[in-house]
Amino acid sequence: MSLNPLDAEAIRASLSPTVAAALGPIQVFRQLDSTNCWLLEQGRSGDVCLAEAQTAGRGRYGKRWQSPEGNIYCSLRWHFDTVPPQFGCLSLVTGVALAQALEQVGLTGHGLKWPNDLWHQDRKLGGILIQTADVPSQVVIGIGLNVQMAVDTETPIDQPWCQLSDLLAFLPDRNHLLGVMLEQLVPALQRFPAFSLPAFLPEWERRDVLNGRRIRALSGHDTLTGVAMGLDSRGWLRLRDPSGREHAFSSADVSIKL
Ligand code: BTN
């Protein structure tokens, strides 16, 4: 099925007045190196950058995010007047907002792989990359979501992945979906300065796809395997190793051991 092109006006028209007022211009590009890079270089708080394709999409841990046409590549630049002590939980909050947006368009069975991957039945559906800008308290939140990938057979994706077109009987228009995503994300960012992890944790926990699974966590030069045990009071991932010892990670590259 061919997709409608991304359309800034259609996205803006779908937003509530409060969310539209919180946002700056929505820029749409046919192709960019990376929507995150573009906003880091020239964006202002509230600006949104979208691209139909990226030539140098960035993933976490310096990995490349393959970005052929057909998906969503979206970045939002955001300024916080007050940054909460649990700034590290911003990625968790972003993940929950996106999971809620997907629920709204009818998706079921998806979850979050700590810290913020969108996951569906052991396959990656989307990823989030949060980068800090030079200006204090400003971040760029980048979202890659597989919608209907124009598969590049030359450079296959090196992990199991899935896309919305295979998961939904009715595939929403990407402009509508982006509107729904921004409607969830912007209020979550507005609430974030008053963030309370205990109040937020249940929202995360009911979507946690790692809990109780055997995982491998790569952190710095260390690799640990064990069973994922949910999050601790800081939002760090808990892992119990085979000797019964518990570890917690503030950041790690985690894979599920199948
Ligand atoms: C991950 O490794 O899971 C994070 C992937 C984030 C990809 C998105 S696509 C839009 C934005 N621009 C980028 O270059 N990266 C993010």
Tab-separated table of N, CA and C in Angstrom, residues 38 41 79 152 165 191 200 255:
chain	number	residue	atom	x	y	z
A	38	TRP	N	19.843	17.555	12.790
A	38	TRP	CA	19.311	18.816	12.254
A	38	TRP	C	18.811	19.705	13.389
A	41	GLU	N	21.546	21.104	15.658
A	41	GLU	CA	22.315	22.195	15.051
A	41	GLU	C	21.519	23.493	14.967
A	79	HIS	N	12.845	22.363	25.814
A	79	HIS	CA	13.563	23.053	26.884
A	79	HIS	C	12.842	22.838	28.210
A	152	ASP	N	15.533	-2.506	2.496
A	152	ASP	CA	16.815	-2.369	1.813
A	152	ASP	C	17.522	-3.723	1.929
A	165	SER	N	2.574	-2.048	9.775
A	165	SER	CA	1.727	-2.566	8.690
A	165	SER	C	1.469	-4.066	8.825
A	191	ARG	N	4.646	17.794	32.010
A	191	ARG	CA	4.506	17.302	33.395
A	191	ARG	C	5.850	16.859	33.983
A	200	PHE	N	4.779	7.006	38.622
A	200	PHE	CA	4.901	6.657	37.202
A	200	PHE	C	5.160	5.159	36.985
A	255	SER	N	20.035	-7.253	25.638
A	255	SER	CA	19.374	-8.147	24.677
A	255	SER	C	18.712	-9.290	25.441
